[in-house]
Amino acid sequence: MPRSRVSSAVNLPPFQHLLDLHSRDVHRFLVATVGRVDADDCYQETWVAALRAYPKLRDASNLRSWIFTVAYRKAIDHGRARRRAPVLAGNVPEAADTRGTPQDEPDDGLWSLVRDLPDKQRTALAMRYVADAGYDEISAAMGTSEDAARRNVHEALKRLRTEYKR
């Protein structure tokens, strides 16, 4: 007789506890990754997706990395959707692009350089310095090795150092 598949019970803390612990860091990560304008939408999508998946979670050993993985994937989804969005034609006045610039800090060109980094470098840099994540968390969230996470941060910093305030 075949054995039925029994789900192992995982002792998960209440979802609200996860939200209370990591909401600020997740939002800061998304602001740095997708920009201030779009961060709130990605933030909401992140927590809705996490809430849906939370009861089915089989391993609660590193919930911080898990929620950053969800946020990272929502940022990727946002970037893909943005590339598929129609482009307006005609004479449209240019608007200042403040996407990703913290309101309480002056934008002296650094944030536009951060936005121009390749996706993996920008994500690794944001997780490292905005969310204060370790390389193990970065690698878990991005699905890479720790060496690749270190390399992405290193390459991002190297590029920023050469291009910032030339």
PDB file of C-alpha atoms in Angstrom:
ATOM      1  CA  MET A   1       0.000   0.000   0.000  1.00  0.00           C
ATOM      2  CA  PRO A   2       1.516   3.382  -0.992  1.00  0.00           C
ATOM      3  CA  ARG A   3       2.335   5.765   1.791  1.00  0.00           C
ATOM      4  CA  SER A   4       0.407   8.982   1.785  1.00  0.00           C
ATOM      5  CA  ARG A   5       2.441  12.118   1.669  1.00  0.00           C
ATOM      6  CA  VAL A   6       2.247  13.785   5.042  1.00  0.00           C
ATOM      7  CA  SER A   7       3.350  17.359   5.346  1.00  0.00           C
ATOM      8  CA  SER A   8       5.749  17.912   8.201  1.00  0.00           C
ATOM      9  CA  ALA A   9       4.458  20.492  10.621  1.00  0.00           C
ATOM     10  CA  VAL A  10       6.655  23.554  10.866  1.00  0.00           C
ATOM     11  CA  ASN A  11       6.450  25.717  13.934  1.00  0.00           C
ATOM     12  CA  LEU A  12       5.961  29.125  12.309  1.00  0.00           C
ATOM     13  CA  PRO A  13       5.696  32.338  14.287  1.00  0.00           C
ATOM     14  CA  PRO A  14       2.583  34.427  13.628  1.00  0.00           C
ATOM     15  CA  PHE A  15       2.760  36.184  10.267  1.00  0.00           C
ATOM     16  CA  GLN A  16       2.370  39.552  11.979  1.00  0.00           C
ATOM     17  CA  HIS A  17       5.637  38.890  13.824  1.00  0.00           C
ATOM     18  CA  LEU A  18       7.439  38.388  10.502  1.00  0.00           C
ATOM     19  CA  LEU A  19       5.884  41.587   9.179  1.00  0.00           C
ATOM     20  CA  ASP A  20       6.843  43.565  12.289  1.00  0.00           C
ATOM     21  CA  LEU A  21      10.453  42.358  12.176  1.00  0.00           C
ATOM     22  CA  HIS A  22      11.226  42.845   8.497  1.00  0.00           C
ATOM     23  CA  SER A  23       8.770  45.335   6.993  1.00  0.00           C
ATOM     24  CA  ARG A  24      11.080  48.354   7.221  1.00  0.00           C
ATOM     25  CA  ASP A  25      14.077  46.568   5.691  1.00  0.00           C
ATOM     26  CA  VAL A  26      11.961  45.070   2.904  1.00  0.00           C
ATOM     27  CA  HIS A  27      10.553  48.487   2.023  1.00  0.00           C
ATOM     28  CA  ARG A  28      13.992  50.116   2.047  1.00  0.00           C
ATOM     29  CA  PHE A  29      15.316  47.308  -0.161  1.00  0.00           C
ATOM     30  CA  LEU A  30      12.483  47.818  -2.650  1.00  0.00           C
ATOM     31  CA  VAL A  31      12.973  51.602  -2.721  1.00  0.00           C
ATOM     32  CA  ALA A  32      16.626  51.043  -3.579  1.00  0.00           C
ATOM     33  CA  THR A  33      15.780  48.359  -6.131  1.00  0.00           C
ATOM     34  CA  VAL A  34      12.725  49.622  -8.026  1.00  0.00           C
ATOM     35  CA  GLY A  35      12.558  53.258  -6.927  1.00  0.00           C
ATOM     36  CA  ARG A  36      10.430  55.222  -4.506  1.00  0.00           C
ATOM     37  CA  VAL A  37       7.493  55.582  -6.899  1.00  0.00           C
ATOM     38  CA  ASP A  38       7.056  51.846  -7.481  1.00  0.00           C
ATOM     39  CA  ALA A  39       8.317  50.531  -4.148  1.00  0.00           C
ATOM     40  CA  ASP A  40       4.939  50.732  -2.397  1.00  0.00           C
ATOM     41  CA  ASP A  41       3.253  48.555  -5.034  1.00  0.00           C
ATOM     42  CA  CYS A  42       6.048  45.984  -4.928  1.00  0.00           C
ATOM     43  CA  TYR A  43       6.001  46.097  -1.131  1.00  0.00           C
ATOM     44  CA  GLN A  44       2.298  45.316  -1.044  1.00  0.00           C
ATOM     45  CA  GLU A  45       2.661  42.537  -3.624  1.00  0.00           C
ATOM     46  CA  THR A  46       5.539  41.070  -1.622  1.00  0.00           C
ATOM     47  CA  TRP A  47       3.547  40.779   1.586  1.00  0.00           C
ATOM     48  CA  VAL A  48       0.402  39.489  -0.147  1.00  0.00           C
ATOM     49  CA  ALA A  49       2.434  36.764  -1.865  1.00  0.00           C
ATOM     50  CA  ALA A  50       4.215  35.952   1.392  1.00  0.00           C
ATOM     51  CA  LEU A  51       0.920  35.724   3.274  1.00  0.00           C
ATOM     52  CA  ARG A  52      -0.443  33.286   0.701  1.00  0.00           C
ATOM     53  CA  ALA A  53       2.677  31.105   0.799  1.00  0.00           C
ATOM     54  CA  TYR A  54       3.314  31.288   4.553  1.00  0.00           C
ATOM     55  CA  PRO A  55       1.039  28.428   5.671  1.00  0.00           C
ATOM     56  CA  LYS A  56       2.712  26.089   3.146  1.00  0.00           C
ATOM     57  CA  LEU A  57       6.246  26.979   4.230  1.00  0.00           C
ATOM     58  CA  ARG A  58       8.254  23.874   5.144  1.00  0.00           C
ATOM     59  CA  ASP A  59      11.341  25.470   6.625  1.00  0.00           C
ATOM     60  CA  ALA A  60      11.273  28.368   9.070  1.00  0.00           C
ATOM     61  CA  SER A  61      14.987  28.464   9.806  1.00  0.00           C
ATOM     62  CA  ASN A  62      15.684  31.684   7.867  1.00  0.00           C
ATOM     63  CA  LEU A  63      12.505  33.680   7.412  1.00  0.00           C
ATOM     64  CA  ARG A  64      14.418  36.908   6.724  1.00  0.00           C
ATOM     65  CA  SER A  65      16.082  35.416   3.640  1.00  0.00           C
ATOM     66  CA  TRP A  66      12.774  33.908   2.578  1.00  0.00           C
ATOM     67  CA  ILE A  67      10.943  37.253   2.669  1.00  0.00           C
ATOM     68  CA  PHE A  68      13.814  38.969   0.837  1.00  0.00           C
ATOM     69  CA  THR A  69      13.602  36.256  -1.825  1.00  0.00           C
ATOM     70  CA  VAL A  70       9.909  37.064  -2.259  1.00  0.00           C
ATOM     71  CA  ALA A  71      10.708  40.809  -2.451  1.00  0.00           C
ATOM     72  CA  TYR A  72      13.531  40.208  -4.941  1.00  0.00           C
ATOM     73  CA  ARG A  73      11.228  38.198  -7.195  1.00  0.00           C
ATOM     74  CA  LYS A  74       8.534  40.885  -7.013  1.00  0.00           C
ATOM     75  CA  ALA A  75      11.150  43.457  -8.030  1.00  0.00           C
ATOM     76  CA  ILE A  76      12.092  41.267 -11.000  1.00  0.00           C
ATOM     77  CA  ASP A  77       8.409  40.908 -11.936  1.00  0.00           C
ATOM     78  CA  HIS A  78       8.037  44.679 -11.732  1.00  0.00           C
ATOM     79  CA  GLY A  79      11.011  45.212 -14.043  1.00  0.00           C
ATOM     80  CA  ARG A  80       9.620  42.763 -16.579  1.00  0.00           C
ATOM     81  CA  ALA A  81       6.189  44.388 -16.503  1.00  0.00           C
ATOM     82  CA  ARG A  82       7.754  47.826 -16.904  1.00  0.00           C
ATOM     83  CA  ARG A  83       9.621  46.701 -20.027  1.00  0.00           C
ATOM     84  CA  ARG A  84       6.351  45.422 -21.523  1.00  0.00           C
ATOM     85  CA  ALA A  85       4.449  48.631 -20.763  1.00  0.00           C
ATOM     86  CA  PRO A  86       3.425  50.737 -23.755  1.00  0.00           C
ATOM     87  CA  VAL A  87       5.389  53.879 -24.454  1.00  0.00           C
ATOM     88  CA  LEU A  88       3.482  57.088 -25.082  1.00  0.00           C
ATOM     89  CA  ALA A  89       4.084  58.802 -28.370  1.00  0.00           C
ATOM     90  CA  GLY A  90       3.877  62.500 -28.986  1.00  0.00           C
ATOM     91  CA  ASN A  91       5.062  65.566 -27.165  1.00  0.00           C
ATOM     92  CA  VAL A  92       5.185  64.784 -23.500  1.00  0.00           C
ATOM     93  CA  PRO A  93       6.953  67.215 -21.178  1.00  0.00           C
ATOM     94  CA  GLU A  94       9.945  65.785 -19.410  1.00  0.00           C
ATOM     95  CA  ALA A  95       9.341  65.139 -15.715  1.00  0.00           C
ATOM     96  CA  ALA A  96      12.068  64.962 -13.128  1.00  0.00           C
ATOM     97  CA  ASP A  97      12.966  61.353 -12.385  1.00  0.00           C
ATOM     98  CA  THR A  98      13.114  61.009  -8.616  1.00  0.00           C
ATOM     99  CA  ARG A  99      12.567  57.265  -8.697  1.00  0.00           C
ATOM    100  CA  GLY A 100      14.700  55.684  -6.020  1.00  0.00           C
ATOM    101  CA  THR A 101      15.952  58.914  -4.474  1.00  0.00           C
ATOM    102  CA  PRO A 102      15.336  59.210  -0.754  1.00  0.00           C
ATOM    103  CA  GLN A 103      13.364  62.369  -0.096  1.00  0.00           C
ATOM    104  CA  ASP A 104      15.412  63.360   2.915  1.00  0.00           C
ATOM    105  CA  GLU A 105      18.745  63.218   1.075  1.00  0.00           C
ATOM    106  CA  PRO A 106      19.887  65.430  -1.791  1.00  0.00           C
ATOM    107  CA  ASP A 107      20.324  63.666  -5.123  1.00  0.00           C
ATOM    108  CA  ASP A 108      23.778  64.495  -6.363  1.00  0.00           C
ATOM    109  CA  GLY A 109      23.740  61.885  -9.087  1.00  0.00           C
ATOM    110  CA  LEU A 110      24.548  58.854  -6.952  1.00  0.00           C
ATOM    111  CA  TRP A 111      21.027  57.413  -7.031  1.00  0.00           C
ATOM    112  CA  SER A 112      20.842  57.653 -10.806  1.00  0.00           C
ATOM    113  CA  LEU A 113      24.121  55.732 -10.993  1.00  0.00           C
ATOM    114  CA  VAL A 114      22.708  53.095  -8.634  1.00  0.00           C
ATOM    115  CA  ARG A 115      19.585  52.802 -10.821  1.00  0.00           C
ATOM    116  CA  ASP A 116      21.800  52.290 -13.875  1.00  0.00           C
ATOM    117  CA  LEU A 117      23.635  49.324 -12.360  1.00  0.00           C
ATOM    118  CA  PRO A 118      22.816  45.874 -13.762  1.00  0.00           C
ATOM    119  CA  ASP A 119      19.922  44.227 -11.905  1.00  0.00           C
ATOM    120  CA  LYS A 120      21.989  41.707  -9.975  1.00  0.00           C
ATOM    121  CA  GLN A 121      24.550  44.275  -8.873  1.00  0.00           C
ATOM    122  CA  ARG A 122      21.863  46.787  -7.845  1.00  0.00           C
ATOM    123  CA  THR A 123      19.948  44.123  -5.904  1.00  0.00           C
ATOM    124  CA  ALA A 124      23.033  42.776  -4.129  1.00  0.00           C
ATOM    125  CA  LEU A 125      24.193  46.302  -3.271  1.00  0.00           C
ATOM    126  CA  ALA A 126      20.762  47.269  -1.933  1.00  0.00           C
ATOM    127  CA  MET A 127      20.480  44.133   0.178  1.00  0.00           C
ATOM    128  CA  ARG A 128      23.979  44.625   1.568  1.00  0.00           C
ATOM    129  CA  TYR A 129      23.859  48.330   2.410  1.00  0.00           C
ATOM    130  CA  VAL A 130      20.174  49.211   2.621  1.00  0.00           C
ATOM    131  CA  ALA A 131      18.853  46.058   4.289  1.00  0.00           C
ATOM    132  CA  ASP A 132      22.146  45.222   6.067  1.00  0.00           C
ATOM    133  CA  ALA A 133      21.977  41.646   4.799  1.00  0.00           C
ATOM    134  CA  GLY A 134      24.908  39.291   4.967  1.00  0.00           C
ATOM    135  CA  TYR A 135      26.261  37.569   1.894  1.00  0.00           C
ATOM    136  CA  ASP A 136      24.548  34.333   2.937  1.00  0.00           C
ATOM    137  CA  GLU A 137      21.188  36.134   2.930  1.00  0.00           C
ATOM    138  CA  ILE A 138      21.929  37.841  -0.375  1.00  0.00           C
ATOM    139  CA  SER A 139      22.875  34.561  -2.000  1.00  0.00           C
ATOM    140  CA  ALA A 140      19.771  32.837  -0.608  1.00  0.00           C
ATOM    141  CA  ALA A 141      17.459  35.614  -1.786  1.00  0.00           C
ATOM    142  CA  MET A 142      19.009  35.857  -5.244  1.00  0.00           C
ATOM    143  CA  GLY A 143      19.534  32.125  -5.735  1.00  0.00           C
ATOM    144  CA  THR A 144      23.296  32.465  -6.224  1.00  0.00           C
ATOM    145  CA  SER A 145      26.405  31.396  -4.381  1.00  0.00           C
ATOM    146  CA  GLU A 146      27.919  33.544  -1.631  1.00  0.00           C
ATOM    147  CA  ASP A 147      30.898  34.172  -3.901  1.00  0.00           C
ATOM    148  CA  ALA A 148      28.579  35.488  -6.615  1.00  0.00           C
ATOM    149  CA  ALA A 149      26.843  37.719  -4.064  1.00  0.00           C
ATOM    150  CA  ARG A 150      30.204  39.123  -2.939  1.00  0.00           C
ATOM    151  CA  ARG A 151      31.264  39.624  -6.530  1.00  0.00           C
ATOM    152  CA  ASN A 152      28.047  41.483  -7.412  1.00  0.00           C
ATOM    153  CA  VAL A 153      28.507  43.851  -4.464  1.00  0.00           C
ATOM    154  CA  HIS A 154      32.191  44.323  -5.302  1.00  0.00           C
ATOM    155  CA  GLU A 155      31.518  45.063  -8.978  1.00  0.00           C
ATOM    156  CA  ALA A 156      28.712  47.502  -8.091  1.00  0.00           C
ATOM    157  CA  LEU A 157      30.946  49.398  -5.671  1.00  0.00           C
ATOM    158  CA  LYS A 158      33.810  49.406  -8.151  1.00  0.00           C
ATOM    159  CA  ARG A 159      31.587  50.877 -10.861  1.00  0.00           C
ATOM    160  CA  LEU A 160      30.109  53.484  -8.507  1.00  0.00           C
ATOM    161  CA  ARG A 161      33.589  54.543  -7.342  1.00  0.00           C
ATOM    162  CA  THR A 162      34.774  55.115 -10.896  1.00  0.00           C
ATOM    163  CA  GLU A 163      31.623  56.876 -12.177  1.00  0.00           C
ATOM    164  CA  TYR A 164      30.608  58.943  -9.147  1.00  0.00           C
ATOM    165  CA  LYS A 165      31.811  62.566  -9.236  1.00  0.00           C
ATOM    166  CA  ARG A 166      34.224  62.160 -12.111  1.00  0.00           C
TER     167      ARG A 166
END
